Coordinates of C-alpha atoms in Angstrom, one line a residue:
X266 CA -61.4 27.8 112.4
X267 CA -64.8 27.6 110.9
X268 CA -65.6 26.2 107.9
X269 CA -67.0 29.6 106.7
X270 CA -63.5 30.7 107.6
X271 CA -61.7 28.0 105.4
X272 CA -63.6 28.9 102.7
X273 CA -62.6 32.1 102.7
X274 CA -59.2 31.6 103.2
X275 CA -59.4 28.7 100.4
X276 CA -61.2 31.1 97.8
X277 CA -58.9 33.8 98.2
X278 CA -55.5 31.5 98.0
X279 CA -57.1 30.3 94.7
X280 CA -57.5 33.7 93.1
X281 CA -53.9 35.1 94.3
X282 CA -51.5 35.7 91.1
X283 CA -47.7 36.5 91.4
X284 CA -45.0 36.1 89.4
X285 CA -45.0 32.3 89.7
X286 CA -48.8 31.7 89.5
X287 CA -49.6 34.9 87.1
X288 CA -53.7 33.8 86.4
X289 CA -56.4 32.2 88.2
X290 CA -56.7 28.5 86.2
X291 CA -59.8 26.5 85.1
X292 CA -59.1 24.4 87.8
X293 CA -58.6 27.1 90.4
X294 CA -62.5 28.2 89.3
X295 CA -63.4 24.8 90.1
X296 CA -61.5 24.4 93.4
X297 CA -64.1 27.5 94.4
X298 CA -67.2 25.5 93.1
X299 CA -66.2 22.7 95.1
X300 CA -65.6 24.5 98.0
X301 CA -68.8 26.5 97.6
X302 CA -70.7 23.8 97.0
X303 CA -69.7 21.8 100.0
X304 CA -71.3 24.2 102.3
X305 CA -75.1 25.2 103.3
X306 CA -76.5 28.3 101.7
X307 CA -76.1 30.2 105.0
X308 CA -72.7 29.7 105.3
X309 CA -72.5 30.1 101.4
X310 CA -74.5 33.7 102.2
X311 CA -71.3 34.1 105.1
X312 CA -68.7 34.0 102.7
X313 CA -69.9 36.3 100.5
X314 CA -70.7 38.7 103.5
X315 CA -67.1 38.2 104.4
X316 CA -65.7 39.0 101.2
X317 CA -64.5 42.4 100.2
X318 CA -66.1 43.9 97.1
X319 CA -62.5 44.0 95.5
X320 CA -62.2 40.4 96.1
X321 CA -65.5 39.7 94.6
X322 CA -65.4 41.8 91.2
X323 CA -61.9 40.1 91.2
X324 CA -63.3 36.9 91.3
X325 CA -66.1 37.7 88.8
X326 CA -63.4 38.7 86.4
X327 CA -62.0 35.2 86.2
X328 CA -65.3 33.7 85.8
X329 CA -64.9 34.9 82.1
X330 CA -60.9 34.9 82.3
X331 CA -58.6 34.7 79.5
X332 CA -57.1 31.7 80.5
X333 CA -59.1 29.5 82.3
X334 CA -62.8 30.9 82.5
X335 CA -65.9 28.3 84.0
X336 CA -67.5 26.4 81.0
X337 CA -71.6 27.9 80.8
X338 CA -72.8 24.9 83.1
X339 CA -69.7 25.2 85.2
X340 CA -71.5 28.9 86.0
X341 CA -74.5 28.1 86.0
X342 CA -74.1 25.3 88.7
X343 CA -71.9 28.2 90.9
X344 CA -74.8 30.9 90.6
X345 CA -77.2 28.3 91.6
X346 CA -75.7 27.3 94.7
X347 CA -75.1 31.2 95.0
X348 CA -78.8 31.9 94.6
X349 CA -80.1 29.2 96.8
X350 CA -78.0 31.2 99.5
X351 CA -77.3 34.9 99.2
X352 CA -79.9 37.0 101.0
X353 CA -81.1 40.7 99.6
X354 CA -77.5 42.4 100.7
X355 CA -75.3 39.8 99.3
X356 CA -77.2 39.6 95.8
X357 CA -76.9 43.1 95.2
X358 CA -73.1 43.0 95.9
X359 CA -72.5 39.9 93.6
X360 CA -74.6 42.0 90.9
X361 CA -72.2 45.3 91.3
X362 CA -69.1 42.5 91.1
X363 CA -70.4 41.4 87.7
X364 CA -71.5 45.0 86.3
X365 CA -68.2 46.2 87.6
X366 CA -66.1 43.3 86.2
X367 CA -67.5 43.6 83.0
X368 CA -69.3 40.5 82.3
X369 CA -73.1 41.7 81.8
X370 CA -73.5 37.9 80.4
X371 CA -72.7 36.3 83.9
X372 CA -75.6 38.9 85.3
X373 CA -77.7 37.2 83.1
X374 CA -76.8 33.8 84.2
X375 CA -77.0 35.0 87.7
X376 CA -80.5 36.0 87.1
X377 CA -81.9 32.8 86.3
X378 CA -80.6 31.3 88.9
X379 CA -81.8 33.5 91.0
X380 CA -85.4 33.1 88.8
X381 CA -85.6 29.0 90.1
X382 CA -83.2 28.9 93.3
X383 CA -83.3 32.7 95.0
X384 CA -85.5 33.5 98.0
X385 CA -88.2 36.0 97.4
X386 CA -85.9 38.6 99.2
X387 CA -82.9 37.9 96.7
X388 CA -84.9 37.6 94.0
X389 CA -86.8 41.4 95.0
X390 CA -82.9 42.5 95.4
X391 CA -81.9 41.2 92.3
X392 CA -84.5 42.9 90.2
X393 CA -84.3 46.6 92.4
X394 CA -80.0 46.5 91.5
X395 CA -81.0 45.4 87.7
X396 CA -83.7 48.2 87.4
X397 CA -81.5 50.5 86.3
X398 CA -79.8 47.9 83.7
X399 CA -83.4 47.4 81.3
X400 CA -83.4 50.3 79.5
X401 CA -80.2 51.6 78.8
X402 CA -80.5 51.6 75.3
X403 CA -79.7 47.4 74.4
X404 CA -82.6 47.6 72.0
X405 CA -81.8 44.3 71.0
X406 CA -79.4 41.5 71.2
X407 CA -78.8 38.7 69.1
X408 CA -79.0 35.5 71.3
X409 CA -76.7 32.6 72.1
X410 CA -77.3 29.7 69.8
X411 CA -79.0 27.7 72.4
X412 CA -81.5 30.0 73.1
X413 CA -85.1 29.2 72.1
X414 CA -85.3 31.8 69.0
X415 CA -81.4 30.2 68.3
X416 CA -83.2 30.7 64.3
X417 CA -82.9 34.5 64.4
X418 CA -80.6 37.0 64.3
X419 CA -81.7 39.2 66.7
X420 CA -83.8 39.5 69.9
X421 CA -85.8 43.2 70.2
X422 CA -85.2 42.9 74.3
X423 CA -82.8 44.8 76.3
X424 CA -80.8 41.8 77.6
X425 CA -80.7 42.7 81.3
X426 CA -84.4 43.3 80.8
X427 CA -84.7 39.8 79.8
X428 CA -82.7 39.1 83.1
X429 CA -85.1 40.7 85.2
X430 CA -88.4 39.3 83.5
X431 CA -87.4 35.7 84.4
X432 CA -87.2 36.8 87.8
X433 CA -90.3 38.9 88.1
X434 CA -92.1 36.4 86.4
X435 CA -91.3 33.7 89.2
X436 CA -92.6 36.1 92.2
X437 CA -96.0 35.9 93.9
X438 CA -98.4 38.5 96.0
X439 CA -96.6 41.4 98.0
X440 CA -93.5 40.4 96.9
X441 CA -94.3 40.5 92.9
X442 CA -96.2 43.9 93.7
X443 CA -92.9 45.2 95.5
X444 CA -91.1 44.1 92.7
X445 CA -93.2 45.9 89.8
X446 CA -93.4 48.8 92.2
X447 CA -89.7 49.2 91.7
X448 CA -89.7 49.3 88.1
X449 CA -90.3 52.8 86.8
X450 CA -92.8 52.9 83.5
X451 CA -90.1 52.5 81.2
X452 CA -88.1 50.0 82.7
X453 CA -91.8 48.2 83.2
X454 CA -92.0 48.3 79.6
X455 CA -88.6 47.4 78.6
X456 CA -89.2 44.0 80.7
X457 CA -92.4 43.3 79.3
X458 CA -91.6 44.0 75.8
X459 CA -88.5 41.0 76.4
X460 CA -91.1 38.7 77.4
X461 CA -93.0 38.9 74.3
X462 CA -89.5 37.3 72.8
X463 CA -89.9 39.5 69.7
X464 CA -87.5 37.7 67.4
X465 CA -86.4 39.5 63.7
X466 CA -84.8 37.1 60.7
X467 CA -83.7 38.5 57.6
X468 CA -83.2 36.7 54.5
X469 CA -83.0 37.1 50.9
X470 CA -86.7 36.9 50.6
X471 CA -87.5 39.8 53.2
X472 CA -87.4 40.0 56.9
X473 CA -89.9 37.6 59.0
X474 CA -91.2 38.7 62.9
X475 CA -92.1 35.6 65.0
X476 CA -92.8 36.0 69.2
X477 CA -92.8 33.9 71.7
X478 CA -95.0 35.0 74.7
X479 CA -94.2 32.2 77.4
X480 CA -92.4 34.7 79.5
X481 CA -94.7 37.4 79.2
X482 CA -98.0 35.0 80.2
X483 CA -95.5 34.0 83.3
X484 CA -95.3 37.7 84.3
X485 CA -98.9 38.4 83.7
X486 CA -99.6 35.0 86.0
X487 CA -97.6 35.9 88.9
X488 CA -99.8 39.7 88.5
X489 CA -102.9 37.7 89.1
X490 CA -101.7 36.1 92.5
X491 CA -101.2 40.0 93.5
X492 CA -104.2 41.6 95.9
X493 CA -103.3 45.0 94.4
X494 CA -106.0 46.0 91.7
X495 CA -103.5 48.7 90.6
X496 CA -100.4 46.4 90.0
X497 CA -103.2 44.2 88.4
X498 CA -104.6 46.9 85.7
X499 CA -101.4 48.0 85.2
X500 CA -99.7 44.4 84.3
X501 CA -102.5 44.1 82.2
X502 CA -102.8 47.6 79.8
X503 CA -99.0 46.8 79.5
X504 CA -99.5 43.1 78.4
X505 CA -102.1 44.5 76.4
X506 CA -99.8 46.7 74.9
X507 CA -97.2 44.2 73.5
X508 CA -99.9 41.8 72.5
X509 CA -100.9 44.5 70.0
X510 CA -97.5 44.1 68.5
X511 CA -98.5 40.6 68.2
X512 CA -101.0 40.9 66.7
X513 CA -99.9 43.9 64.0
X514 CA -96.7 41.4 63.8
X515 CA -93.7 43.7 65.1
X516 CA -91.8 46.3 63.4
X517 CA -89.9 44.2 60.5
X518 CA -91.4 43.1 57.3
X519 CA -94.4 40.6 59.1
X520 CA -96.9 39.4 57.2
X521 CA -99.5 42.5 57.4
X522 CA -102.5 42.1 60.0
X523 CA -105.9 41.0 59.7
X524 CA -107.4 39.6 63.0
X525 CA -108.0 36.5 62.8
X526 CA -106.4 35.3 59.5
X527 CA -102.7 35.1 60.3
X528 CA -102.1 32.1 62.0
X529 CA -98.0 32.5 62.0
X530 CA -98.7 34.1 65.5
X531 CA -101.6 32.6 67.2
X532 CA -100.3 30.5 69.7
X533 CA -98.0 33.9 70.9
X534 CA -101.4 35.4 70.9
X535 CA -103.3 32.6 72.4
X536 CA -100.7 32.4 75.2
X537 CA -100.3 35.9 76.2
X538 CA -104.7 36.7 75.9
X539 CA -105.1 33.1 77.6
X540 CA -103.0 35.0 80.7
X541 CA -104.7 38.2 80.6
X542 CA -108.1 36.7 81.0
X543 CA -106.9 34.9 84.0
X544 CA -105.2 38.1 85.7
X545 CA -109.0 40.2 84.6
X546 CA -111.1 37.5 86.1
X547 CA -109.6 37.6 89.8
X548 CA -111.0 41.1 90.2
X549 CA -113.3 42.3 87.1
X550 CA -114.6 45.2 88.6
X551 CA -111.5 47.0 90.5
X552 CA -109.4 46.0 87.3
X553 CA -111.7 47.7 84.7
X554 CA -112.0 50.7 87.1
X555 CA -108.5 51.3 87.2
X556 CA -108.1 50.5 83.6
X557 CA -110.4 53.8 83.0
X558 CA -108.2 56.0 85.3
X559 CA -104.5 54.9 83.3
X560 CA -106.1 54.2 80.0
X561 CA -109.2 56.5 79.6
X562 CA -109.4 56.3 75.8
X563 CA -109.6 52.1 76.5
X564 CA -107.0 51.0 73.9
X565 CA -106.0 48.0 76.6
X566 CA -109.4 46.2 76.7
X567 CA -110.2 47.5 73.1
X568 CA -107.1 45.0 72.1
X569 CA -108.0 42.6 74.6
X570 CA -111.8 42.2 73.1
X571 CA -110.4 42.3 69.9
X572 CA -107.9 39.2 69.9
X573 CA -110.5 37.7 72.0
X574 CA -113.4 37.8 69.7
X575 CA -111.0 36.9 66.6
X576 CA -110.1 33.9 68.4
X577 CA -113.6 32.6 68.7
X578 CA -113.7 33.3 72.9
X579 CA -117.2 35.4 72.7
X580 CA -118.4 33.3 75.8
X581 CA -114.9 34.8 78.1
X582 CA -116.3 38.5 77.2
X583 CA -119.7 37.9 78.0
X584 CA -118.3 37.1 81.6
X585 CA -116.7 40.5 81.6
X586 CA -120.4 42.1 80.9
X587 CA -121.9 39.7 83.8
X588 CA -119.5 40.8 86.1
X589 CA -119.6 44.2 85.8
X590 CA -123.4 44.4 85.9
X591 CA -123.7 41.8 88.6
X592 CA -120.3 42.1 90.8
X593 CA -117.2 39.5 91.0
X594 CA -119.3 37.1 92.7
X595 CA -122.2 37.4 90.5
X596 CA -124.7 38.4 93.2
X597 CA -125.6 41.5 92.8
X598 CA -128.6 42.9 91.3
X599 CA -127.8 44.9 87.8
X600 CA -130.3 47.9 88.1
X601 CA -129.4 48.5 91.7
X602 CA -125.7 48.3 91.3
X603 CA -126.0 50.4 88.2
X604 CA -127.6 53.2 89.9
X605 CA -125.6 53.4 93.3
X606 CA -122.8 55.7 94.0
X607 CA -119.7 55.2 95.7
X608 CA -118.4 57.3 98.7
X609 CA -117.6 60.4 96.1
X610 CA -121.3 60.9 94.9
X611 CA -120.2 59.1 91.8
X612 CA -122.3 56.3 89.4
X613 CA -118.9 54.1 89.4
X614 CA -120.8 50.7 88.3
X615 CA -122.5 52.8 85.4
X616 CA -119.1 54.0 84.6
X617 CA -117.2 50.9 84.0
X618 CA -120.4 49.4 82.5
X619 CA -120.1 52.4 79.7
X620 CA -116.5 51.9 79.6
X621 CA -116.5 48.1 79.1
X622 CA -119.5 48.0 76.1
X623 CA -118.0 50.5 74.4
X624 CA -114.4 48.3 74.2
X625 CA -116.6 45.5 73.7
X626 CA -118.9 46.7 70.5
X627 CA -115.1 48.8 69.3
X628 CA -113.5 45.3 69.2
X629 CA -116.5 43.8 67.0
X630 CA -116.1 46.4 64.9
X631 CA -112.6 46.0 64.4
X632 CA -112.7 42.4 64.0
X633 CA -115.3 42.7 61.0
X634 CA -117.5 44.9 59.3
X635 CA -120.0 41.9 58.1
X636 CA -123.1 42.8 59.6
X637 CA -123.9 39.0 59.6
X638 CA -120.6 37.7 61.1
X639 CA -121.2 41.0 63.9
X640 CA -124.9 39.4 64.3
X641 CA -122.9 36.1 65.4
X642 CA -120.8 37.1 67.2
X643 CA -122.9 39.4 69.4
X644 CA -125.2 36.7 70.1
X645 CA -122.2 34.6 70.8
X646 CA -121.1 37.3 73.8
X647 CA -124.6 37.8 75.0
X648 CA -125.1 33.8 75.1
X649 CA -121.9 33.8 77.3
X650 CA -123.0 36.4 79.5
X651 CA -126.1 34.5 80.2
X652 CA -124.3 31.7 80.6
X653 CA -122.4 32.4 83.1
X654 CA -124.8 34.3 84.6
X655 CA -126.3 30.9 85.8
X656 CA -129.3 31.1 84.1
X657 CA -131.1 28.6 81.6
X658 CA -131.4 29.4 78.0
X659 CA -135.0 29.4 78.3
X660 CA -135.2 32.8 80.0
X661 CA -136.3 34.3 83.4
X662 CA -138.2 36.8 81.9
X663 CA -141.8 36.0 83.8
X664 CA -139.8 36.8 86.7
X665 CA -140.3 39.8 88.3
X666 CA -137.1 39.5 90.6
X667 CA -134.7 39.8 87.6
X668 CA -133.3 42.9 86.0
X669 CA -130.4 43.4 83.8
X670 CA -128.6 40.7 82.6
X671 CA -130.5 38.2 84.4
X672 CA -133.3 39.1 82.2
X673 CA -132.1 37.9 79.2
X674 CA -132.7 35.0 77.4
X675 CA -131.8 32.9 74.0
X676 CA -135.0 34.4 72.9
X677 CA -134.8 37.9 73.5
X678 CA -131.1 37.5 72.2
X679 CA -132.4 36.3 68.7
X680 CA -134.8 39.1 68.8
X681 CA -132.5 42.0 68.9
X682 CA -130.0 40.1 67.0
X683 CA -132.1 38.9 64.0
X684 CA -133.4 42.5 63.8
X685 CA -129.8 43.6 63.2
X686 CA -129.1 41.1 60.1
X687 CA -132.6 41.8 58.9
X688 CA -133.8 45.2 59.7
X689 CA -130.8 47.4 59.0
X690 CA -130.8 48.3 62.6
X691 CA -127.4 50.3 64.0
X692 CA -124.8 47.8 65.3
X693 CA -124.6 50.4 68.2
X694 CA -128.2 50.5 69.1
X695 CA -128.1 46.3 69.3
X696 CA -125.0 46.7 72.3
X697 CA -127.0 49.3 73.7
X698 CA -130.4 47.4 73.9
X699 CA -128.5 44.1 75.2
X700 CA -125.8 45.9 77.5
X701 CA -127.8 48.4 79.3
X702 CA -129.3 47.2 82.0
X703 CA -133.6 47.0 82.5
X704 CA -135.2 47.0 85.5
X705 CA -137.8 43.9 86.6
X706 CA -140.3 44.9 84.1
X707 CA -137.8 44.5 81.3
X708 CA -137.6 48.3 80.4
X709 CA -134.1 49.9 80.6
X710 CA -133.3 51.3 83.6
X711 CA -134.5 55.0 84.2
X712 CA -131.9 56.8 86.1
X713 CA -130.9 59.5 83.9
X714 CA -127.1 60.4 86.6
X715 CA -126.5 56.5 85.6
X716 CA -127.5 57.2 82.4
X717 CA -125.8 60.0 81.0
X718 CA -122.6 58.5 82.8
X719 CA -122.7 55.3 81.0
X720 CA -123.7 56.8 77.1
X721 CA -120.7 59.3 77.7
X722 CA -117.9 56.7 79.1
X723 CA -119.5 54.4 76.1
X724 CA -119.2 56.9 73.6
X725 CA -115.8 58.3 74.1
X726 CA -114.4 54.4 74.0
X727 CA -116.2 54.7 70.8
X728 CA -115.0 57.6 69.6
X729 CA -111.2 56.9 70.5
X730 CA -111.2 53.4 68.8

């Protein structure tokens, strides 16, 4: 007999119950870790296969039994063993034994197993039969006491959601895209709403909101090893979405917000912006393209700008500017790029151009309405973008090569700028003047199809924000 065989044969003795052995014992349980435990993951993936789905919700029962259920490492050593094993078929049965059993706490368990043990397969599986589980109405939960909010008294997050961000959050490439794919809007935002760890405490002096966005960067890291610019701009206007609750400080009694002032949040903020810039930088362009199709009115890279700028990061959205007028690889030339068309006749570059600026000046607005703070910090974003443009603070003016972006200098910066703090000038026609590309000669790029494309997509940002 194989030992696949034997373990079958010993698992099911060790769950039988007559009148002389009426429950399954604590040590029964462990007899079944043991034997588990003593065999490879394929053969661990065999038994389960072999198995009937009575036996199994049977056996999940008794996990959490009256009598003599598995202490919490006791499980979680079992549904790691389980996880290092079980392929995509075997998961989703052990999930159906647990939903069916009753013990929604054991799914849990079983989920971050799966999270740090499960094959990419089981861990796709896992998150396709929990789907259905992250927004059933579990609002919130109140956490055990060793969970890392163990201070409040309850957790806004769908509890199987939470489940299912730990393992999303651990996927990479086709197999995170698959994954996302398979979450419907909703359930999308039920998961990424539990990674933001949105914790609520009351007490006699009011009710207090803290977050913890660890989970949330993890998800919004694995988006960024994905090749799907879709999957990408979606991940991101949803992070962007819950890190405006951050930032407003939830739904309970939070201290009221002012960017940049309350710190009680910062490092949820930091963490969670900190991600998104790493997920916008692998593909500027396609990301802020999308971005205008699923968010038109720009909300997502309004917020985005915003937490940015009030975090003192005007150099990282100058490298969004560069980008889009230059190309990802920062080759391109900006008054070329800004007047071709793509294979529908239409001024796409010009487009997301308008549409980035006008996020960019909404989120100075928001962030202050001191016209000499605005001054500082739009030199701040244009330094940046000539930064990392490559270029030397000196200027390349003389040359007649440059346009766009590449034609600015510390200098010319000052310029504009100074004439905003001094002159009265409009705070929109600075952005415009700096942000609008020029041709070699230095005068704004006469093209008036790329034109009218980028003041319109500029101005309805504007207008929405």
């Amino acid at each position: 007999m194989s030992a696949v065989d034997n373990a079958i044969n010993s698992i099911k003795d060790r769950l039988s119950q007559g009148i002389f052995d009426w429950d399954v014992s604590h040590g029964d349980l462990k007899s079944i870790n043991n034997t588990l435990a003593d065999l490879s993951p394929s053969e661990r993936n065999d038994v389960i296969a072999g198995m009937s789905d009575a036996e199994l919700e049977n056996w999940a029962g008794e996990i959490h039994g009256s009598l003599g259920s598995l202490s919490a490492d006791e499980r979680q050593t079992l549904f790691n063993k389980l996880a290092e094993g079980l392929d995509a078929e075997q998961m989703v049965r052990m999930v159906a034994a647990f939903d069916a059993s009753g013990n929604p706490d054991s799914i849990r368990e079983l989920g971050a197993a799966v999270a740090t043990h499960g094959s990419p397969e089981a861990k796709q599986a896992f998150i396709e039969a929990m789907a259905g589980r992250t927004n059933t109405g579990d609002a919130h939960f109140d956490p055990e006491p060793t969970h890392r909010n163990d201070v409040t008294d309850k957790l806004l997050a769908d509890p199987d959601a939470l489940a299912v961000a730990e393992v999303l959050a651990s996927l990479e490439g086709e197999y995170f895209d698959d994954a996302w794919n398979a979450l419907s809007d909703s359930q999308q935002a039920s998961v990424m709403q539990a990674g933001i760890g949105q914790a609520e405490t009351s007490s006699r002096n009011g009710n207090i909101t803290n977050f913890d966005t660890t989970l949330a960067g993890r998800i919004v890291d694995a988006a960024a090893s994905s090749s799907d610019p879709n999957v990408k701009a979606d991940v991101f206007e949803l992070a962007s979405e819950k890190l405006a609750v951050v930032q407003g400080g939830g739904d309970n009694g939070a201290v009221p917000f002012e960017v940049g002032t309350d710190s009680r949040n910062d490092g949820a903020r930091d963490t969670l912006a900190n991600s998104m810039t790493t997920l916008i930088n692998t593909d500027v362009n396609a990301i802020v393209a999308r971005l205008e199709v699923v968010d038109h009115d720009g909300s997502a890279l309004v917020t985005y700008v915003t937490e940015q700028l009030a975090a003192g990061r005007e150099e990282q959205v100058g490298e969004l500017i560069t980008k889009v007028q230059k190309g990802d690889d920062l080759q391109g030339d900006p008054a070329t790029r800004f007047i071709e068309t793509d294979a529908d006749g239409q001024y796409a570059n010009a487009h997301n151009l308008g549409y980035l600026m006008g996020a960019v000046e909404a989120g100075v607005r928001t962030v202050t309405d001191d016209r000499v703070a605005q001054a500082e910090m739009v030199r701040d974003i244009f330094g940046g973008a000539l930064k990392i443009a490559g270029l030397p603070g000196g200027g390349p003016a003389a040359s007649g090569s440059r346009t766009g972006v590449d034609m600015l200098s510390d200098q010319i910066i000052d310029s504009i700028v100074e004439g905003y703090e001094e002159d009265g000038a409009k705070l929109s026609d600075v952005m415009y003047e700096l942000g609008y590309p020029t041709d070699a000669n230095g005068d704004p790029v006469n093209h008036p199809g790329a034109e009218a494309v980028f003041k319109s997509q500029r101005g309805h940002v504007l207008d929405e924000n």
